[in-house]
Amino acid sequence: MTRWITAATVEGMQPRLIVVEPVVAVLDGAVAALSAPVWVPWPLPGGWSFGGLAHTAEDVAAPNGVSTAASWLGADPFGEPAELLLVCEEAGSGVGAGFAGLDVSYPGPEVGVGPPHARFTVNGHDVPLWEVPAADDRGVYAGAAAGRWLWVVVHPAEASPLVVAPLRLVDARLLGAELATLPLGALSPRLMLA
């Protein structure tokens, strides 16, 4: 099932998001059809599942390009339920900030200043991430990967140690048949930007 929503949480920005159920995203080819990366922790940690996909429309006239957000559901290092939202966006789209609960279009000026708070490997490249001050109920980190912003939004904030342990991300579009082996969870309500 595919759902259309309008994200109006970012002042002056109203990117229209297409929210796709996990099974449709994987089995009906929605992931493979996108022109922007869909980040997946790889290999997927044990007990984790895919909670769905949100993306902006594939419209060449869109001023900010295509953005994607993938939900990954599992347990934090303490065994408590957690969710990682991995957002790939063109600069200025505001999608990552919307999921972070911020009224801006870009990560704050602290990104890129001082030592990073975490490091991921993205498509084989080291990517530093800096913490972005956000709402108390989530942890937010940002950096640049594959020529776009990478936002990592962790729910709840207490699960932020997930980011401290280096994760390896790959573009789900490159997984081929392995994509169909991903464990699928229920659609994350956080993809609705409620």
mmCIF file of C-alpha atoms in Angstrom:
data_model
loop_
_atom_site.group_PDB
_atom_site.id
_atom_site.type_symbol
_atom_site.label_atom_id
_atom_site.label_comp_id
_atom_site.label_asym_id
_atom_site.label_seq_id
_atom_site.Cartn_x
_atom_site.Cartn_y
_atom_site.Cartn_z
ATOM 1 C CA MET A 1 0.000 0.000 0.000
ATOM 2 C CA THR A 2 1.300 3.461 -0.879
ATOM 3 C CA ARG A 3 0.168 6.583 0.957
ATOM 4 C CA TRP A 4 0.627 10.239 0.047
ATOM 5 C CA ILE A 5 1.153 12.751 2.823
ATOM 6 C CA THR A 6 2.187 16.364 2.922
ATOM 7 C CA ALA A 7 4.907 17.212 5.413
ATOM 8 C CA ALA A 8 4.200 20.652 6.803
ATOM 9 C CA THR A 9 6.451 20.512 9.850
ATOM 10 C CA VAL A 10 9.241 22.554 8.261
ATOM 11 C CA GLU A 11 8.512 26.261 7.906
ATOM 12 C CA GLY A 12 8.283 27.268 4.265
ATOM 13 C CA MET A 13 8.791 23.686 3.114
ATOM 14 C CA GLN A 14 6.021 21.310 2.170
ATOM 15 C CA PRO A 15 7.681 18.376 0.462
ATOM 16 C CA ARG A 16 5.101 15.864 -0.575
ATOM 17 C CA LEU A 17 6.135 12.462 0.720
ATOM 18 C CA ILE A 18 5.098 9.104 -0.609
ATOM 19 C CA VAL A 19 4.975 6.597 2.253
ATOM 20 C CA VAL A 20 5.371 2.986 1.198
ATOM 21 C CA GLU A 21 4.544 -0.109 3.267
ATOM 22 C CA PRO A 22 7.597 -2.372 3.827
ATOM 23 C CA VAL A 23 6.341 -5.271 1.716
ATOM 24 C CA VAL A 24 5.475 -2.986 -1.215
ATOM 25 C CA ALA A 25 8.818 -1.188 -0.999
ATOM 26 C CA VAL A 26 10.744 -4.452 -1.220
ATOM 27 C CA LEU A 27 8.630 -6.818 -3.293
ATOM 28 C CA ASP A 28 7.015 -4.376 -5.730
ATOM 29 C CA GLY A 29 10.280 -2.658 -6.612
ATOM 30 C CA ALA A 30 9.651 0.765 -5.035
ATOM 31 C CA VAL A 31 13.185 0.828 -3.576
ATOM 32 C CA ALA A 32 14.875 -0.133 -6.834
ATOM 33 C CA ALA A 33 12.946 2.512 -8.802
ATOM 34 C CA LEU A 34 14.244 5.489 -6.800
ATOM 35 C CA SER A 35 17.022 7.749 -8.066
ATOM 36 C CA ALA A 36 18.403 8.477 -4.561
ATOM 37 C CA PRO A 37 19.989 6.013 -2.137
ATOM 38 C CA VAL A 38 17.890 4.184 0.444
ATOM 39 C CA TRP A 39 20.250 3.448 3.334
ATOM 40 C CA VAL A 40 20.187 0.051 5.047
ATOM 41 C CA PRO A 41 22.455 -1.162 7.875
ATOM 42 C CA TRP A 42 24.312 -4.076 6.279
ATOM 43 C CA PRO A 43 24.437 -6.710 7.387
ATOM 44 C CA LEU A 44 21.175 -5.986 9.184
ATOM 45 C CA PRO A 45 21.689 -6.523 12.932
ATOM 46 C CA GLY A 46 19.964 -9.619 14.331
ATOM 47 C CA GLY A 47 16.356 -9.020 15.314
ATOM 48 C CA TRP A 48 16.034 -5.847 13.208
ATOM 49 C CA SER A 49 13.400 -5.313 10.517
ATOM 50 C CA PHE A 50 12.448 -2.851 7.802
ATOM 51 C CA GLY A 51 9.671 -0.473 8.909
ATOM 52 C CA GLY A 52 8.934 1.180 5.583
ATOM 53 C CA LEU A 53 10.027 3.915 3.238
ATOM 54 C CA ALA A 54 9.115 7.548 2.617
ATOM 55 C CA HIS A 55 10.372 9.521 -0.371
ATOM 56 C CA THR A 56 9.695 12.672 -2.297
ATOM 57 C CA ALA A 57 8.248 12.358 -5.768
ATOM 58 C CA GLU A 58 10.504 11.484 -8.687
ATOM 59 C CA ASP A 59 9.980 14.796 -10.460
ATOM 60 C CA VAL A 60 12.847 16.236 -12.485
ATOM 61 C CA ALA A 61 11.305 19.687 -11.997
ATOM 62 C CA ALA A 62 11.513 19.376 -8.175
ATOM 63 C CA PRO A 63 13.898 22.101 -6.978
ATOM 64 C CA ASN A 64 15.456 19.985 -4.235
ATOM 65 C CA GLY A 65 15.680 16.579 -5.874
ATOM 66 C CA VAL A 66 14.618 13.269 -4.398
ATOM 67 C CA SER A 67 14.893 12.509 -0.682
ATOM 68 C CA THR A 68 14.420 9.129 0.986
ATOM 69 C CA ALA A 69 13.823 7.979 4.555
ATOM 70 C CA ALA A 70 14.001 4.336 5.636
ATOM 71 C CA SER A 71 12.799 3.042 9.005
ATOM 72 C CA TRP A 72 14.717 0.263 10.756
ATOM 73 C CA LEU A 73 13.207 -1.318 13.873
ATOM 74 C CA GLY A 74 15.058 -3.347 16.486
ATOM 75 C CA ALA A 75 16.600 -3.213 19.936
ATOM 76 C CA ASP A 76 19.120 -0.758 21.352
ATOM 77 C CA PRO A 77 22.291 -2.029 23.103
ATOM 78 C CA PHE A 78 20.258 -2.376 26.322
ATOM 79 C CA GLY A 79 17.598 -4.593 24.714
ATOM 80 C CA GLU A 80 14.913 -1.893 24.585
ATOM 81 C CA PRO A 81 12.835 -1.185 21.428
ATOM 82 C CA ALA A 82 14.443 1.354 19.123
ATOM 83 C CA GLU A 83 14.045 2.829 15.667
ATOM 84 C CA LEU A 84 16.580 4.299 13.275
ATOM 85 C CA LEU A 85 15.360 6.621 10.545
ATOM 86 C CA LEU A 86 18.039 6.938 7.875
ATOM 87 C CA VAL A 87 17.376 9.958 5.668
ATOM 88 C CA CYS A 88 19.153 10.724 2.410
ATOM 89 C CA GLU A 89 18.337 14.175 1.080
ATOM 90 C CA GLU A 90 19.426 16.798 -1.363
ATOM 91 C CA ALA A 91 20.577 19.983 0.358
ATOM 92 C CA GLY A 92 17.728 22.247 1.374
ATOM 93 C CA SER A 93 14.843 19.800 1.034
ATOM 94 C CA GLY A 94 14.056 19.903 4.756
ATOM 95 C CA VAL A 95 12.982 16.252 4.908
ATOM 96 C CA GLY A 96 15.701 15.225 7.382
ATOM 97 C CA ALA A 97 14.978 18.243 9.553
ATOM 98 C CA GLY A 98 11.286 17.388 9.478
ATOM 99 C CA PHE A 99 11.979 13.901 10.834
ATOM 100 C CA ALA A 100 14.339 15.467 13.386
ATOM 101 C CA GLY A 101 11.539 17.781 14.554
ATOM 102 C CA LEU A 102 13.407 20.950 13.538
ATOM 103 C CA ASP A 103 12.102 24.089 11.823
ATOM 104 C CA VAL A 104 15.080 24.409 9.453
ATOM 105 C CA SER A 105 16.127 23.075 6.073
ATOM 106 C CA TYR A 106 19.742 22.186 6.929
ATOM 107 C CA PRO A 107 21.527 20.624 9.895
ATOM 108 C CA GLY A 108 22.864 23.276 12.277
ATOM 109 C CA PRO A 109 26.266 24.967 12.159
ATOM 110 C CA GLU A 110 27.681 22.368 14.579
ATOM 111 C CA VAL A 111 27.838 19.805 11.767
ATOM 112 C CA GLY A 112 31.426 19.627 10.572
ATOM 113 C CA VAL A 113 32.841 21.515 13.577
ATOM 114 C CA GLY A 114 35.127 19.705 15.981
ATOM 115 C CA PRO A 115 35.526 15.966 16.232
ATOM 116 C CA PRO A 116 32.556 13.917 15.034
ATOM 117 C CA HIS A 117 30.308 12.171 17.558
ATOM 118 C CA ALA A 118 30.035 9.017 15.443
ATOM 119 C CA ARG A 119 31.332 7.442 12.251
ATOM 120 C CA PHE A 120 29.523 5.175 9.830
ATOM 121 C CA THR A 121 30.853 3.409 6.777
ATOM 122 C CA VAL A 122 28.626 4.290 3.833
ATOM 123 C CA ASN A 123 29.136 2.430 0.560
ATOM 124 C CA GLY A 124 32.697 1.708 1.691
ATOM 125 C CA HIS A 125 33.535 5.308 2.677
ATOM 126 C CA ASP A 126 34.099 6.667 6.183
ATOM 127 C CA VAL A 127 31.362 9.209 7.022
ATOM 128 C CA PRO A 128 31.659 11.376 10.150
ATOM 129 C CA LEU A 129 28.417 12.329 11.915
ATOM 130 C CA TRP A 130 27.783 15.189 14.295
ATOM 131 C CA GLU A 131 25.020 15.438 16.863
ATOM 132 C CA VAL A 132 22.306 17.938 15.976
ATOM 133 C CA PRO A 133 20.346 19.477 18.876
ATOM 134 C CA ALA A 134 16.742 18.342 18.510
ATOM 135 C CA ALA A 135 13.615 17.432 20.464
ATOM 136 C CA ASP A 136 14.226 15.568 23.724
ATOM 137 C CA ASP A 137 12.464 12.418 22.518
ATOM 138 C CA ARG A 138 15.032 11.573 19.805
ATOM 139 C CA GLY A 139 18.726 11.630 19.027
ATOM 140 C CA VAL A 140 19.755 13.275 15.751
ATOM 141 C CA TYR A 141 23.040 13.083 13.851
ATOM 142 C CA ALA A 142 24.006 14.427 10.439
ATOM 143 C CA GLY A 143 26.833 14.240 7.954
ATOM 144 C CA ALA A 144 27.378 14.010 4.209
ATOM 145 C CA ALA A 145 27.352 10.773 2.219
ATOM 146 C CA ALA A 146 27.190 10.127 -1.528
ATOM 147 C CA GLY A 147 26.949 13.870 -2.231
ATOM 148 C CA ARG A 148 23.826 14.280 -0.071
ATOM 149 C CA TRP A 149 22.964 14.869 3.565
ATOM 150 C CA LEU A 150 22.715 11.782 5.736
ATOM 151 C CA TRP A 151 20.441 12.274 8.753
ATOM 152 C CA VAL A 152 20.264 9.578 11.431
ATOM 153 C CA VAL A 153 17.256 9.998 13.716
ATOM 154 C CA VAL A 154 17.137 7.637 16.702
ATOM 155 C CA HIS A 155 13.978 6.930 18.704
ATOM 156 C CA PRO A 156 13.915 7.118 21.663
ATOM 157 C CA ALA A 157 16.802 9.459 22.533
ATOM 158 C CA GLU A 158 18.026 6.920 25.093
ATOM 159 C CA ALA A 159 18.803 4.544 22.201
ATOM 160 C CA SER A 160 21.447 6.935 20.807
ATOM 161 C CA PRO A 161 24.287 4.529 21.740
ATOM 162 C CA LEU A 162 23.233 2.714 18.548
ATOM 163 C CA VAL A 163 25.019 5.464 16.652
ATOM 164 C CA VAL A 164 28.199 5.260 18.712
ATOM 165 C CA ALA A 165 28.795 1.692 17.538
ATOM 166 C CA PRO A 166 29.958 2.099 13.939
ATOM 167 C CA LEU A 167 27.348 0.928 11.475
ATOM 168 C CA ARG A 168 27.955 -0.008 7.877
ATOM 169 C CA LEU A 169 25.319 1.364 5.501
ATOM 170 C CA VAL A 170 24.763 0.328 1.923
ATOM 171 C CA ASP A 171 22.358 1.555 -0.707
ATOM 172 C CA ALA A 172 19.421 -0.881 -0.715
ATOM 173 C CA ARG A 173 19.063 -0.357 -4.474
ATOM 174 C CA LEU A 174 22.354 -2.244 -4.909
ATOM 175 C CA LEU A 175 21.365 -5.314 -2.890
ATOM 176 C CA GLY A 176 19.617 -7.077 -5.759
ATOM 177 C CA ALA A 177 18.004 -10.354 -4.707
ATOM 178 C CA GLU A 178 19.287 -9.883 -1.138
ATOM 179 C CA LEU A 179 16.762 -7.073 -0.736
ATOM 180 C CA ALA A 180 13.949 -9.642 -0.746
ATOM 181 C CA THR A 181 15.530 -11.400 2.264
ATOM 182 C CA LEU A 182 15.160 -8.386 4.571
ATOM 183 C CA PRO A 183 12.892 -9.040 7.572
ATOM 184 C CA LEU A 184 9.800 -6.862 7.180
ATOM 185 C CA GLY A 185 8.070 -5.166 10.116
ATOM 186 C CA ALA A 186 4.941 -3.068 10.430
ATOM 187 C CA LEU A 187 4.867 0.384 8.825
ATOM 188 C CA SER A 188 6.445 2.889 11.199
ATOM 189 C CA PRO A 189 4.037 5.671 12.191
ATOM 190 C CA ARG A 190 7.048 8.014 12.379
ATOM 191 C CA LEU A 191 7.265 7.997 8.592
ATOM 192 C CA MET A 192 4.010 9.960 8.589
ATOM 193 C CA LEU A 193 5.735 12.991 10.202
ATOM 194 C CA ALA A 194 2.825 13.266 12.622
#
